[in-house]
mmCIF file of C-alpha atoms in Angstrom:
data_model
loop_
_atom_site.group_PDB
_atom_site.id
_atom_site.type_symbol
_atom_site.label_atom_id
_atom_site.label_comp_id
_atom_site.label_asym_id
_atom_site.label_seq_id
_atom_site.Cartn_x
_atom_site.Cartn_y
_atom_site.Cartn_z
ATOM 1 C CA MET A 1 -2.288 245.271 237.578
ATOM 2 C CA VAL A 2 0.935 243.591 236.447
ATOM 3 C CA THR A 3 3.437 241.805 238.670
ATOM 4 C CA ALA A 4 6.322 241.280 236.225
ATOM 5 C CA GLU A 5 8.933 243.947 235.472
ATOM 6 C CA CYS A 6 10.276 242.761 232.120
ATOM 7 C CA HIS A 7 13.083 245.312 231.730
ATOM 8 C CA ALA A 8 15.079 246.782 234.610
ATOM 9 C CA HIS A 9 18.606 247.823 235.567
ATOM 10 C CA ILE A 10 19.095 247.162 239.261
ATOM 11 C CA PHE A 11 22.363 249.130 239.482
ATOM 12 C CA MET A 12 20.752 252.397 238.353
ATOM 13 C CA ASP A 13 18.530 254.466 240.623
ATOM 14 C CA GLY A 14 16.328 256.570 238.328
ATOM 15 C CA VAL A 15 17.849 259.768 239.686
ATOM 16 C CA ASP A 16 21.533 260.137 238.839
ATOM 17 C CA TYR A 17 23.135 257.538 236.568
ATOM 18 C CA LYS A 18 26.744 258.588 237.166
ATOM 19 C CA LYS A 19 26.364 258.561 240.935
ATOM 20 C CA ALA A 20 24.537 255.234 240.865
ATOM 21 C CA ALA A 21 27.161 253.596 238.647
ATOM 22 C CA ALA A 22 30.015 254.952 240.777
ATOM 23 C CA ALA A 23 28.492 253.321 243.839
ATOM 24 C CA HIS A 24 29.082 249.870 242.321
ATOM 25 C CA GLU A 25 32.495 250.429 240.751
ATOM 26 C CA ASN A 26 34.348 248.600 243.522
ATOM 27 C CA GLY A 27 31.817 245.787 243.591
ATOM 28 C CA PRO A 28 28.016 245.640 243.741
ATOM 29 C CA ARG A 29 26.540 247.412 246.752
ATOM 30 C CA GLU A 30 24.286 244.962 248.546
ATOM 31 C CA ASP A 31 22.534 247.669 250.560
ATOM 32 C CA LEU A 32 21.460 249.543 247.431
ATOM 33 C CA ILE A 33 20.365 246.385 245.658
ATOM 34 C CA ARG A 34 18.302 245.345 248.657
ATOM 35 C CA GLU A 35 16.692 248.782 248.690
ATOM 36 C CA HIS A 36 15.575 248.329 245.076
ATOM 37 C CA LEU A 37 14.380 244.763 245.636
ATOM 38 C CA ALA A 38 12.349 245.981 248.586
ATOM 39 C CA ALA A 39 10.743 248.581 246.322
ATOM 40 C CA TYR A 40 9.656 245.824 243.939
ATOM 41 C CA GLN A 41 8.314 243.767 246.820
ATOM 42 C CA LYS A 42 6.332 246.743 248.128
ATOM 43 C CA ALA A 43 4.861 247.302 244.657
ATOM 44 C CA GLY A 44 3.699 243.674 244.482
ATOM 45 C CA ILE A 45 6.180 242.739 241.740
ATOM 46 C CA SER A 46 7.289 239.109 241.840
ATOM 47 C CA TYR A 47 9.346 238.835 238.631
ATOM 48 C CA VAL A 48 12.187 241.054 237.373
ATOM 49 C CA ARG A 49 14.148 240.629 234.134
ATOM 50 C CA ASP A 50 17.344 242.629 234.275
ATOM 51 C CA GLY A 51 19.066 244.263 231.301
ATOM 52 C CA GLY A 52 22.632 243.726 232.455
ATOM 53 C CA ASP A 53 25.456 245.715 234.018
ATOM 54 C CA PRO A 54 29.261 245.661 234.126
ATOM 55 C CA TYR A 55 29.527 245.406 237.911
ATOM 56 C CA GLY A 56 27.907 242.112 238.883
ATOM 57 C CA ALA A 57 24.906 243.880 240.411
ATOM 58 C CA GLY A 58 22.373 241.781 238.541
ATOM 59 C CA VAL A 59 24.029 238.538 239.609
ATOM 60 C CA LEU A 60 23.990 239.615 243.250
ATOM 61 C CA ALA A 61 20.373 240.752 242.891
ATOM 62 C CA ARG A 62 19.400 237.341 241.556
ATOM 63 C CA SER A 63 20.909 235.634 244.596
ATOM 64 C CA LEU A 64 19.103 238.000 246.989
ATOM 65 C CA ALA A 65 15.764 238.176 245.178
ATOM 66 C CA PRO A 66 14.184 235.018 246.680
ATOM 67 C CA GLU A 67 14.299 236.701 250.099
ATOM 68 C CA TYR A 68 11.841 239.224 248.657
ATOM 69 C CA GLY A 69 9.629 236.679 246.923
ATOM 70 C CA ILE A 70 11.036 237.676 243.526
ATOM 71 C CA THR A 71 12.127 235.563 240.579
ATOM 72 C CA TYR A 72 15.071 237.432 239.061
ATOM 73 C CA ARG A 73 16.624 236.844 235.644
ATOM 74 C CA THR A 74 19.819 238.438 234.331
ATOM 75 C CA PRO A 75 22.091 238.295 231.271
ATOM 76 C CA VAL A 76 24.984 239.071 233.668
ATOM 77 C CA PHE A 77 26.167 241.782 231.263
ATOM 78 C CA ALA A 78 24.927 243.121 227.928
ATOM 79 C CA ILE A 79 27.094 242.673 224.823
ATOM 80 C CA HIS A 80 27.875 245.522 222.422
ATOM 81 C CA ARG A 81 30.175 246.178 219.490
ATOM 82 C CA ALA A 82 33.296 248.112 220.504
ATOM 83 C CA GLY A 83 32.875 251.819 219.886
ATOM 84 C CA ARG A 84 29.087 251.574 219.844
ATOM 85 C CA TYR A 85 26.485 252.259 222.516
ATOM 86 C CA GLY A 86 26.373 249.778 225.378
ATOM 87 C CA LYS A 87 29.363 250.309 227.638
ATOM 88 C CA ILE A 88 27.132 251.483 230.467
ATOM 89 C CA VAL A 89 25.485 248.059 230.726
ATOM 90 C CA GLY A 90 28.089 245.573 229.591
ATOM 91 C CA ARG A 91 31.112 244.466 227.654
ATOM 92 C CA ALA A 92 32.388 244.945 224.108
ATOM 93 C CA PHE A 93 33.461 242.728 221.236
ATOM 94 C CA SER A 94 35.508 243.683 218.185
ATOM 95 C CA ASP A 95 34.930 240.640 216.009
ATOM 96 C CA GLY A 96 33.013 237.391 215.815
ATOM 97 C CA LYS A 97 35.563 235.462 217.849
ATOM 98 C CA GLU A 98 35.331 237.928 220.737
ATOM 99 C CA TYR A 99 31.535 237.920 220.561
ATOM 100 C CA CYS A 100 31.446 234.113 220.779
ATOM 101 C CA ALA A 101 33.789 234.252 223.758
ATOM 102 C CA LEU A 102 31.481 236.697 225.547
ATOM 103 C CA VAL A 103 28.440 234.526 224.880
ATOM 104 C CA ARG A 104 30.272 231.551 226.359
ATOM 105 C CA GLU A 105 31.332 233.680 229.325
ATOM 106 C CA VAL A 106 27.708 234.586 230.005
ATOM 107 C CA ARG A 107 26.884 230.891 230.028
ATOM 108 C CA ARG A 108 29.761 230.069 232.388
ATOM 109 C CA ALA A 109 28.683 232.879 234.704
ATOM 110 C CA GLY A 110 25.190 231.433 234.883
ATOM 111 C CA GLY A 111 23.506 234.042 232.722
ATOM 112 C CA ASP A 112 19.866 233.380 231.967
ATOM 113 C CA PHE A 113 19.948 234.822 228.434
ATOM 114 C CA ILE A 114 21.942 237.038 226.065
ATOM 115 C CA LYS A 115 21.364 240.796 225.878
ATOM 116 C CA ILE A 116 22.589 242.361 222.618
ATOM 117 C CA MET A 117 22.915 246.099 222.047
ATOM 118 C CA ILE A 118 21.954 246.609 218.396
ATOM 119 C CA SER A 119 21.397 250.351 218.199
ATOM 120 C CA GLY A 120 21.986 253.572 220.045
ATOM 121 C CA ILE A 121 19.421 255.487 222.041
ATOM 122 C CA MET A 122 17.043 258.313 221.233
ATOM 123 C CA VAL A 123 18.218 261.896 221.169
ATOM 124 C CA TYR A 124 15.416 263.515 223.127
ATOM 125 C CA GLU A 125 16.260 266.974 221.844
ATOM 126 C CA GLN A 126 15.192 266.021 218.307
ATOM 127 C CA PHE A 127 12.340 263.759 217.214
ATOM 128 C CA GLY A 128 13.517 260.973 214.917
ATOM 129 C CA GLN A 129 17.204 261.292 215.751
ATOM 130 C CA MET A 130 19.264 258.447 217.183
ATOM 131 C CA SER A 131 22.607 258.655 218.955
ATOM 132 C CA GLU A 132 24.299 256.526 216.279
ATOM 133 C CA GLU A 133 23.728 254.155 213.382
ATOM 134 C CA PRO A 134 22.592 250.615 214.267
ATOM 135 C CA LEU A 135 24.421 247.444 213.379
ATOM 136 C CA ALA A 136 23.963 246.143 209.835
ATOM 137 C CA PRO A 137 21.194 243.575 209.251
ATOM 138 C CA GLU A 138 23.645 240.817 208.357
ATOM 139 C CA GLU A 139 25.559 241.325 211.605
ATOM 140 C CA ILE A 140 22.327 241.389 213.596
ATOM 141 C CA ARG A 141 21.351 238.043 212.075
ATOM 142 C CA GLU A 142 24.715 236.507 212.890
ATOM 143 C CA LEU A 143 24.796 237.693 216.499
ATOM 144 C CA ILE A 144 21.323 236.337 217.195
ATOM 145 C CA HIS A 145 22.084 233.072 215.403
ATOM 146 C CA ILE A 146 25.215 232.473 217.486
ATOM 147 C CA ALA A 147 23.366 233.108 220.750
ATOM 148 C CA HIS A 148 20.597 230.724 219.744
ATOM 149 C CA GLU A 149 23.138 228.080 218.733
ATOM 150 C CA GLU A 150 24.439 228.295 222.294
ATOM 151 C CA GLY A 151 20.913 227.652 223.565
ATOM 152 C CA MET A 152 20.338 231.204 224.829
ATOM 153 C CA ALA A 153 17.329 233.449 224.273
ATOM 154 C CA VAL A 154 18.071 236.960 222.992
ATOM 155 C CA MET A 155 16.940 240.249 224.515
ATOM 156 C CA ALA A 156 17.582 242.881 221.828
ATOM 157 C CA HIS A 157 18.054 246.551 222.702
ATOM 158 C CA VAL A 158 17.113 248.119 219.391
ATOM 159 C CA ASN A 159 15.563 251.259 217.924
ATOM 160 C CA GLY A 160 14.926 252.307 214.338
ATOM 161 C CA ALA A 161 12.818 250.580 211.707
ATOM 162 C CA ASP A 162 15.553 248.807 209.727
ATOM 163 C CA ALA A 163 17.279 247.430 212.817
ATOM 164 C CA VAL A 164 14.076 246.364 214.586
ATOM 165 C CA ARG A 165 12.832 244.612 211.454
ATOM 166 C CA ALA A 166 16.164 242.813 211.042
ATOM 167 C CA ALA A 167 16.222 241.744 214.693
ATOM 168 C CA ALA A 168 12.674 240.420 214.601
ATOM 169 C CA LEU A 169 13.191 238.518 211.341
ATOM 170 C CA ALA A 170 16.422 237.062 212.725
ATOM 171 C CA GLY A 171 14.473 235.599 215.628
ATOM 172 C CA ALA A 172 15.215 237.950 218.526
ATOM 173 C CA ASP A 173 13.106 236.641 221.392
ATOM 174 C CA SER A 174 12.254 240.115 222.630
ATOM 175 C CA ILE A 175 12.550 243.621 221.253
ATOM 176 C CA GLU A 176 13.369 246.250 223.870
ATOM 177 C CA HIS A 177 12.290 249.863 223.274
ATOM 178 C CA GLY A 178 11.622 249.685 219.519
ATOM 179 C CA ASN A 179 11.229 253.387 218.882
ATOM 180 C CA TYR A 180 10.697 254.803 215.381
ATOM 181 C CA ILE A 181 9.407 251.589 213.841
ATOM 182 C CA ASP A 182 6.957 251.047 210.977
ATOM 183 C CA ARG A 183 4.218 248.609 209.946
ATOM 184 C CA ASP A 184 6.743 246.196 208.450
ATOM 185 C CA CYS A 185 8.450 245.916 211.843
ATOM 186 C CA ILE A 186 5.139 245.213 213.509
ATOM 187 C CA ASP A 187 4.294 242.567 210.920
ATOM 188 C CA ALA A 188 7.725 240.967 211.449
ATOM 189 C CA MET A 189 7.231 240.805 215.226
ATOM 190 C CA LYS A 190 3.814 239.254 214.725
ATOM 191 C CA GLU A 191 5.128 236.706 212.213
ATOM 192 C CA LYS A 192 8.037 235.645 214.420
ATOM 193 C CA GLU A 193 6.042 235.749 217.688
ATOM 194 C CA THR A 194 8.552 238.228 219.096
ATOM 195 C CA VAL A 195 7.659 239.844 222.413
ATOM 196 C CA TRP A 196 7.830 243.634 222.277
ATOM 197 C CA VAL A 197 8.702 245.487 225.494
ATOM 198 C CA PRO A 198 8.230 249.132 224.402
ATOM 199 C CA THR A 199 9.264 250.846 227.690
ATOM 200 C CA LEU A 200 6.931 253.777 227.003
ATOM 201 C CA VAL A 201 7.509 255.285 230.423
ATOM 202 C CA THR A 202 11.111 256.192 229.632
ATOM 203 C CA THR A 203 9.679 259.018 227.528
ATOM 204 C CA GLY A 204 6.382 259.437 229.352
ATOM 205 C CA ASN A 205 8.049 260.238 232.658
ATOM 206 C CA LEU A 206 10.200 262.902 231.018
ATOM 207 C CA LEU A 207 7.211 264.974 229.970
ATOM 208 C CA GLY A 208 7.222 268.263 231.823
ATOM 209 C CA CYS A 209 10.589 267.661 233.504
ATOM 210 C CA GLY A 210 12.249 270.612 231.776
ATOM 211 C CA ARG A 211 15.353 268.654 230.859
ATOM 212 C CA TYR A 212 14.375 268.234 227.204
ATOM 213 C CA PRO A 213 12.200 270.238 224.775
ATOM 214 C CA GLN A 214 8.588 269.446 225.615
ATOM 215 C CA GLU A 215 7.455 269.596 221.990
ATOM 216 C CA GLU A 216 10.019 266.986 220.932
ATOM 217 C CA LEU A 217 9.150 264.724 223.861
ATOM 218 C CA GLU A 218 5.491 264.866 222.924
ATOM 219 C CA LYS A 219 6.280 263.875 219.324
ATOM 220 C CA ILE A 220 8.369 260.929 220.501
ATOM 221 C CA PHE A 221 5.738 259.806 223.000
ATOM 222 C CA ASP A 222 2.888 260.137 220.522
ATOM 223 C CA SER A 223 4.824 258.158 217.918
ATOM 224 C CA ALA A 224 5.588 255.372 220.391
ATOM 225 C CA ARG A 225 1.990 255.111 221.566
ATOM 226 C CA ALA A 226 0.720 255.033 217.991
ATOM 227 C CA ASN A 227 3.068 252.163 217.164
ATOM 228 C CA VAL A 228 2.024 250.218 220.261
ATOM 229 C CA SER A 229 -1.626 250.752 219.320
ATOM 230 C CA CYS A 230 -0.907 249.361 215.859
ATOM 231 C CA ALA A 231 0.918 246.386 217.361
ATOM 232 C CA TRP A 232 -2.047 245.784 219.674
ATOM 233 C CA GLU A 233 -4.424 245.711 216.724
ATOM 234 C CA LYS A 234 -2.141 243.317 214.847
ATOM 235 C CA GLY A 235 -1.947 240.936 217.808
ATOM 236 C CA VAL A 236 1.754 241.367 218.550
ATOM 237 C CA LEU A 237 2.913 239.921 221.855
ATOM 238 C CA LEU A 238 3.410 242.813 224.291
ATOM 239 C CA ALA A 239 4.918 242.853 227.775
ATOM 240 C CA ALA A 240 5.313 245.539 230.406
ATOM 241 C CA GLY A 241 8.826 246.664 231.194
ATOM 242 C CA SER A 242 9.834 250.124 232.318
ATOM 243 C CA ASP A 243 13.628 250.244 231.929
ATOM 244 C CA ALA A 244 13.595 250.851 235.676
ATOM 245 C CA GLY A 245 16.648 252.762 236.812
ATOM 246 C CA ALA A 246 16.559 255.080 233.794
ATOM 247 C CA TYR A 247 16.101 258.780 234.535
ATOM 248 C CA ARG A 248 12.814 259.384 236.378
ATOM 249 C CA VAL A 249 11.899 255.692 236.187
ATOM 250 C CA LEU A 250 12.064 254.356 239.721
ATOM 251 C CA HIS A 251 12.286 250.711 240.723
ATOM 252 C CA GLY A 252 8.839 249.383 241.516
ATOM 253 C CA GLN A 253 6.996 252.566 240.627
ATOM 254 C CA GLY A 254 8.324 252.482 237.059
ATOM 255 C CA LEU A 255 6.321 249.363 236.211
ATOM 256 C CA LEU A 256 3.178 250.886 237.721
ATOM 257 C CA ASP A 257 3.724 253.952 235.543
ATOM 258 C CA GLU A 258 4.243 251.771 232.449
ATOM 259 C CA TYR A 259 1.073 249.838 233.167
ATOM 260 C CA GLN A 260 -0.862 253.083 233.542
ATOM 261 C CA ILE A 261 0.218 254.140 230.055
ATOM 262 C CA PHE A 262 -1.115 250.845 228.693
ATOM 263 C CA CYS A 263 -4.349 251.457 230.614
ATOM 264 C CA ASP A 264 -4.627 254.959 229.167
ATOM 265 C CA LEU A 265 -4.289 253.477 225.683
ATOM 266 C CA PHE A 266 -6.520 250.421 225.967
ATOM 267 C CA GLY A 267 -8.466 250.716 229.206
ATOM 268 C CA GLU A 268 -7.848 248.675 232.328
ATOM 269 C CA THR A 269 -9.720 245.684 230.963
ATOM 270 C CA GLU A 270 -9.425 241.930 231.293
ATOM 271 C CA GLU A 271 -8.252 241.884 227.685
ATOM 272 C CA LEU A 272 -5.330 244.172 228.528
ATOM 273 C CA LYS A 273 -4.403 242.113 231.572
ATOM 274 C CA ASN A 274 -4.572 238.893 229.577
ATOM 275 C CA ARG A 275 -2.571 240.295 226.650
ATOM 276 C CA LEU A 276 0.227 241.515 228.922
ATOM 277 C CA LYS A 277 0.134 238.250 230.838
ATOM 278 C CA GLU A 278 0.578 236.345 227.584
ATOM 279 C CA GLY A 279 3.698 238.327 226.681
ATOM 280 C CA GLU A 280 5.007 237.978 230.213
ATOM 281 C CA SER A 281 4.461 234.214 230.109
ATOM 282 C CA VAL A 282 6.562 233.901 226.958
ATOM 283 C CA ILE A 283 9.349 235.909 228.574
ATOM 284 C CA ARG A 284 9.226 233.839 231.763
ATOM 285 C CA ARG A 285 9.434 230.648 229.706
ATOM 286 C CA LYS A 286 12.190 231.668 227.301
ATOM 287 C CA PHE A 287 14.448 233.863 229.407
ATOM 288 C CA GLN A 288 15.833 231.358 231.837
ATOM 289 C CA ALA A 289 18.918 229.188 231.769
#
Protein backbone atom coordinates (compact mmCIF):
# COMPACT_ATOMS: atom_id res chain seq x y z
CA MET A 1 0.00 0.00 0.00
CA VAL A 2 1.13 3.57 -0.69
CA THR A 3 0.08 6.67 1.24
CA ALA A 4 1.49 9.42 -1.01
CA GLU A 5 -0.33 10.74 -4.08
CA CYS A 6 2.54 12.29 -6.04
CA HIS A 7 0.49 13.85 -8.85
CA ALA A 8 -3.03 15.24 -8.44
CA HIS A 9 -5.24 18.12 -9.56
CA ILE A 10 -7.60 18.99 -6.73
CA PHE A 11 -9.82 21.23 -8.88
CA MET A 12 -10.74 18.42 -11.29
CA ASP A 13 -13.18 15.67 -10.38
CA GLY A 14 -12.36 12.72 -12.65
CA VAL A 15 -15.78 12.93 -14.28
CA ASP A 16 -16.30 16.14 -16.25
CA TYR A 17 -13.36 18.52 -16.62
CA LYS A 18 -15.34 21.46 -18.02
CA LYS A 19 -17.95 21.29 -15.28
CA ALA A 20 -15.30 20.91 -12.58
CA ALA A 21 -13.27 23.86 -13.86
CA ALA A 22 -16.38 26.05 -14.17
CA ALA A 23 -17.16 25.42 -10.51
CA HIS A 24 -13.97 27.25 -9.49
CA GLU A 25 -14.03 30.10 -12.00
CA ASN A 26 -15.29 32.64 -9.47
CA GLY A 27 -12.90 31.41 -6.80
CA PRO A 28 -12.00 27.99 -5.42
CA ARG A 29 -14.96 26.07 -4.04
CA GLU A 30 -14.13 25.04 -0.50
CA ASP A 31 -16.91 22.46 -0.33
CA LEU A 32 -15.61 20.60 -3.38
CA ILE A 33 -12.02 20.75 -2.20
CA ARG A 34 -13.01 19.39 1.19
CA GLU A 35 -14.88 16.57 -0.53
CA HIS A 36 -11.70 15.56 -2.38
CA LEU A 37 -9.51 15.88 0.71
CA ALA A 38 -11.94 13.67 2.58
CA ALA A 39 -11.60 11.07 -0.18
CA TYR A 40 -7.83 11.04 0.31
CA GLN A 41 -8.25 10.74 4.06
CA LYS A 42 -10.65 7.82 3.64
CA ALA A 43 -8.15 6.09 1.34
CA GLY A 44 -5.39 6.43 3.95
CA ILE A 45 -3.41 8.96 1.89
CA SER A 46 -1.39 11.40 3.99
CA TYR A 47 0.61 13.26 1.31
CA VAL A 48 -0.61 14.95 -1.89
CA ARG A 49 1.53 16.77 -4.46
CA ASP A 50 -0.64 18.93 -6.67
CA GLY A 51 0.04 19.74 -10.32
CA GLY A 52 -1.31 23.28 -10.29
CA ASP A 53 -4.41 25.17 -11.38
CA PRO A 54 -5.37 28.69 -12.46
CA TYR A 55 -8.00 29.21 -9.76
CA GLY A 56 -6.18 29.05 -6.43
CA ALA A 57 -7.70 25.67 -5.60
CA GLY A 58 -4.38 24.08 -4.73
CA VAL A 59 -3.45 26.92 -2.39
CA LEU A 60 -6.76 26.62 -0.57
CA ALA A 61 -6.37 22.83 -0.43
CA ARG A 62 -2.96 23.22 1.17
CA SER A 63 -4.41 25.41 3.92
CA LEU A 64 -7.24 22.93 4.59
CA ALA A 65 -5.24 19.71 4.26
CA PRO A 66 -3.89 19.56 7.85
CA GLU A 67 -7.48 19.16 9.08
CA TYR A 68 -7.48 15.85 7.20
CA GLY A 69 -4.05 14.73 8.35
CA ILE A 70 -2.58 15.48 4.92
CA THR A 71 0.65 17.18 3.92
CA TYR A 72 -0.17 19.09 0.74
CA ARG A 73 2.30 20.60 -1.72
CA THR A 74 1.44 22.85 -4.66
CA PRO A 75 3.20 24.86 -7.39
CA VAL A 76 0.27 27.32 -7.14
CA PHE A 77 -0.04 27.24 -10.94
CA ALA A 78 1.80 25.43 -13.73
CA ILE A 79 3.81 27.46 -16.26
CA HIS A 80 3.50 26.95 -20.02
CA ARG A 81 4.64 28.68 -23.19
CA ALA A 82 1.90 30.84 -24.72
CA GLY A 83 0.05 28.97 -27.44
CA ARG A 84 1.15 25.59 -26.13
CA TYR A 85 -0.60 23.05 -23.92
CA GLY A 86 -1.03 24.04 -20.29
CA LYS A 87 -3.72 26.68 -20.00
CA ILE A 88 -5.99 24.30 -18.12
CA VAL A 89 -3.56 24.13 -15.20
CA GLY A 90 -1.76 27.45 -15.17
CA ARG A 91 -0.37 30.58 -16.72
CA ALA A 92 1.57 31.40 -19.88
CA PHE A 93 4.83 33.13 -20.75
CA SER A 94 5.92 34.50 -24.12
CA ASP A 95 9.60 35.07 -23.45
CA GLY A 96 12.31 34.57 -20.87
CA LYS A 97 11.48 37.75 -19.00
CA GLU A 98 7.85 36.71 -18.54
CA TYR A 99 8.90 33.21 -17.48
CA CYS A 100 11.23 34.63 -14.81
CA ALA A 101 8.42 36.86 -13.58
CA LEU A 102 6.10 33.86 -13.22
CA VAL A 103 8.72 31.89 -11.32
CA ARG A 104 9.14 34.80 -8.92
CA GLU A 105 5.37 35.07 -8.59
CA VAL A 106 5.16 31.42 -7.59
CA ARG A 107 7.74 32.11 -4.90
CA ARG A 108 5.88 35.18 -3.63
CA ALA A 109 2.64 33.19 -3.53
CA GLY A 110 4.29 30.55 -1.38
CA GLY A 111 4.57 27.89 -4.05
CA ASP A 112 6.42 24.77 -3.00
CA PHE A 113 8.02 24.12 -6.41
CA ILE A 114 7.81 24.98 -10.12
CA LYS A 115 5.64 22.97 -12.52
CA ILE A 116 6.69 23.34 -16.17
CA MET A 117 4.60 22.15 -19.11
CA ILE A 118 7.13 20.91 -21.66
CA SER A 119 4.98 18.92 -24.07
CA GLY A 120 1.42 18.29 -25.08
CA ILE A 121 -0.64 15.27 -24.16
CA MET A 122 -1.32 11.94 -25.82
CA VAL A 123 -3.88 11.62 -28.57
CA TYR A 124 -5.67 8.49 -27.40
CA GLU A 125 -7.19 7.86 -30.81
CA GLN A 126 -3.76 7.09 -32.30
CA PHE A 127 -0.82 5.31 -30.69
CA GLY A 128 2.36 7.38 -30.82
CA GLN A 129 0.67 10.68 -31.60
CA MET A 130 0.98 13.75 -29.39
CA SER A 131 -1.24 16.82 -29.35
CA GLU A 132 1.67 19.09 -30.33
CA GLU A 133 5.43 19.36 -30.61
CA PRO A 134 7.36 19.74 -27.33
CA LEU A 135 9.62 22.63 -26.44
CA ALA A 136 13.13 22.56 -27.90
CA PRO A 137 15.89 20.99 -25.76
CA GLU A 138 17.73 24.28 -25.34
CA GLU A 139 14.59 25.99 -24.03
CA ILE A 140 13.90 23.08 -21.69
CA ARG A 141 17.40 23.43 -20.25
CA GLU A 142 16.99 27.15 -19.73
CA LEU A 143 13.60 26.93 -18.04
CA ILE A 144 14.82 24.29 -15.59
CA HIS A 145 18.04 26.19 -14.93
CA ILE A 146 16.17 29.40 -14.08
CA ALA A 147 13.85 27.59 -11.66
CA HIS A 148 16.79 25.94 -9.94
CA GLU A 149 18.62 29.26 -9.70
CA GLU A 150 15.60 30.53 -7.79
CA GLY A 151 15.95 27.60 -5.39
CA MET A 152 12.87 25.74 -6.66
CA ALA A 153 12.54 22.07 -7.57
CA VAL A 154 11.01 21.32 -10.98
CA MET A 155 8.05 19.06 -11.73
CA ALA A 156 8.13 18.50 -15.50
CA HIS A 157 5.00 17.54 -17.44
CA VAL A 158 6.60 15.91 -20.46
CA ASN A 159 6.00 13.19 -23.04
CA GLY A 160 8.06 12.04 -26.00
CA ALA A 161 11.59 10.66 -26.03
CA ASP A 162 13.51 13.78 -27.09
CA ALA A 163 11.76 16.04 -24.60
CA VAL A 164 11.94 13.59 -21.68
CA ARG A 165 15.64 13.00 -22.32
CA ALA A 166 16.30 16.75 -22.46
CA ALA A 167 14.35 17.38 -19.26
CA ALA A 168 16.13 14.63 -17.35
CA LEU A 169 19.59 15.71 -18.53
CA ALA A 170 18.75 19.31 -17.62
CA GLY A 171 18.08 18.22 -14.06
CA ALA A 172 14.28 18.11 -13.82
CA ASP A 173 13.57 16.81 -10.33
CA SER A 174 10.63 14.72 -11.48
CA ILE A 175 9.28 13.56 -14.81
CA GLU A 176 5.49 13.40 -14.98
CA HIS A 177 3.83 10.97 -17.41
CA GLY A 178 6.82 10.26 -19.68
CA ASN A 179 4.97 8.42 -22.42
CA TYR A 180 6.71 7.22 -25.59
CA ILE A 181 10.22 7.22 -24.16
CA ASP A 182 13.23 5.06 -25.02
CA ARG A 183 16.22 3.45 -23.28
CA ASP A 184 18.25 6.65 -23.53
CA CYS A 185 15.57 8.48 -21.53
CA ILE A 186 15.62 5.78 -18.89
CA ASP A 187 19.41 5.92 -18.69
CA ALA A 188 19.24 9.73 -18.35
CA MET A 189 16.74 9.50 -15.48
CA LYS A 190 18.93 6.95 -13.75
CA GLU A 191 22.08 9.04 -14.23
CA LYS A 192 20.47 12.23 -12.92
CA GLU A 193 18.53 10.50 -10.11
CA THR A 194 15.30 11.90 -11.54
CA VAL A 195 12.07 10.59 -10.02
CA TRP A 196 9.67 9.26 -12.65
CA VAL A 197 5.93 9.48 -11.91
CA PRO A 198 4.47 7.57 -14.89
CA THR A 199 0.74 8.00 -14.06
CA LEU A 200 -0.11 4.68 -15.72
CA VAL A 201 -3.69 4.77 -14.53
CA THR A 202 -4.58 7.69 -16.79
CA THR A 203 -4.55 5.18 -19.64
CA GLY A 204 -5.34 2.06 -17.63
CA ASN A 205 -8.65 3.43 -16.39
CA LEU A 206 -9.71 4.29 -19.93
CA LEU A 207 -9.58 0.69 -21.07
CA GLY A 208 -13.05 -0.51 -21.95
CA CYS A 209 -14.69 2.90 -21.44
CA GLY A 210 -15.75 3.19 -25.08
CA ARG A 211 -14.57 6.77 -25.40
CA TYR A 212 -11.42 5.87 -27.34
CA PRO A 213 -10.44 2.98 -29.65
CA GLN A 214 -9.67 0.01 -27.43
CA GLU A 215 -6.87 -1.25 -29.68
CA GLU A 216 -5.03 2.08 -29.50
CA LEU A 217 -5.47 2.29 -25.73
CA GLU A 218 -4.01 -1.17 -25.33
CA LYS A 219 -0.95 -0.21 -27.42
CA ILE A 220 -0.40 2.91 -25.33
CA PHE A 221 -0.84 1.04 -22.05
CA ASP A 222 1.42 -1.82 -23.09
CA SER A 223 4.12 0.62 -24.20
CA ALA A 224 3.96 2.53 -20.91
CA ARG A 225 4.15 -0.63 -18.81
CA ALA A 226 7.08 -1.92 -20.83
CA ASN A 227 8.98 1.32 -20.26
CA VAL A 228 8.25 1.26 -16.53
CA SER A 229 9.47 -2.35 -16.39
CA CYS A 230 12.70 -1.29 -18.10
CA ALA A 231 13.10 1.61 -15.69
CA TRP A 232 12.54 -0.77 -12.77
CA GLU A 233 15.29 -3.06 -14.02
CA LYS A 234 17.64 -0.11 -14.47
CA GLY A 235 17.00 1.13 -10.93
CA VAL A 236 15.29 4.40 -11.85
CA LEU A 237 13.57 6.18 -8.98
CA LEU A 238 9.81 5.61 -9.34
CA ALA A 239 6.91 7.13 -7.43
CA ALA A 240 3.17 6.56 -7.49
CA GLY A 241 1.03 9.39 -8.78
CA SER A 242 -2.27 9.01 -10.57
CA ASP A 243 -2.99 12.43 -12.10
CA ALA A 244 -6.08 12.33 -9.90
CA GLY A 245 -8.87 14.44 -11.31
CA ALA A 246 -8.18 13.32 -14.88
CA TYR A 247 -11.00 11.48 -16.65
CA ARG A 248 -11.93 8.31 -14.74
CA VAL A 249 -9.18 8.90 -12.18
CA LEU A 250 -10.90 9.73 -8.92
CA HIS A 251 -9.31 11.41 -5.92
CA GLY A 252 -8.19 8.79 -3.43
CA GLN A 253 -9.17 5.81 -5.55
CA GLY A 254 -6.86 6.91 -8.37
CA LEU A 255 -3.74 6.25 -6.30
CA LEU A 256 -5.06 2.83 -5.27
CA ASP A 257 -5.61 2.04 -8.94
CA GLU A 258 -2.09 3.23 -9.82
CA TYR A 259 -0.59 1.11 -7.07
CA GLN A 260 -2.50 -1.92 -8.33
CA ILE A 261 -0.93 -1.50 -11.77
CA PHE A 262 2.52 -1.50 -10.14
CA CYS A 263 1.51 -4.62 -8.21
CA ASP A 264 0.35 -6.31 -11.41
CA LEU A 265 3.75 -5.58 -12.95
CA PHE A 266 6.06 -6.42 -10.06
CA GLY A 267 4.00 -8.18 -7.41
CA GLU A 268 2.92 -6.68 -4.12
CA THR A 269 6.30 -7.29 -2.52
CA GLU A 270 8.43 -5.53 0.06
CA GLU A 271 10.78 -4.60 -2.76
CA LEU A 272 7.98 -2.77 -4.58
CA LYS A 273 6.89 -0.98 -1.43
CA ASN A 274 10.46 0.04 -0.65
CA ARG A 275 11.18 1.20 -4.21
CA LEU A 276 8.08 3.40 -4.31
CA LYS A 277 8.84 4.67 -0.82
CA GLU A 278 12.31 5.68 -1.96
CA GLY A 279 10.93 7.74 -4.85
CA GLU A 280 8.29 9.23 -2.59
CA SER A 281 10.94 10.20 -0.04
CA VAL A 282 12.91 12.11 -2.66
CA ILE A 283 9.77 13.96 -3.73
CA ARG A 284 8.83 14.80 -0.13
CA ARG A 285 12.34 16.15 0.46
CA LYS A 286 12.75 18.17 -2.72
CA PHE A 287 9.26 19.48 -3.40
CA GLN A 288 8.80 21.85 -0.52
CA ALA A 289 9.51 25.53 -0.11
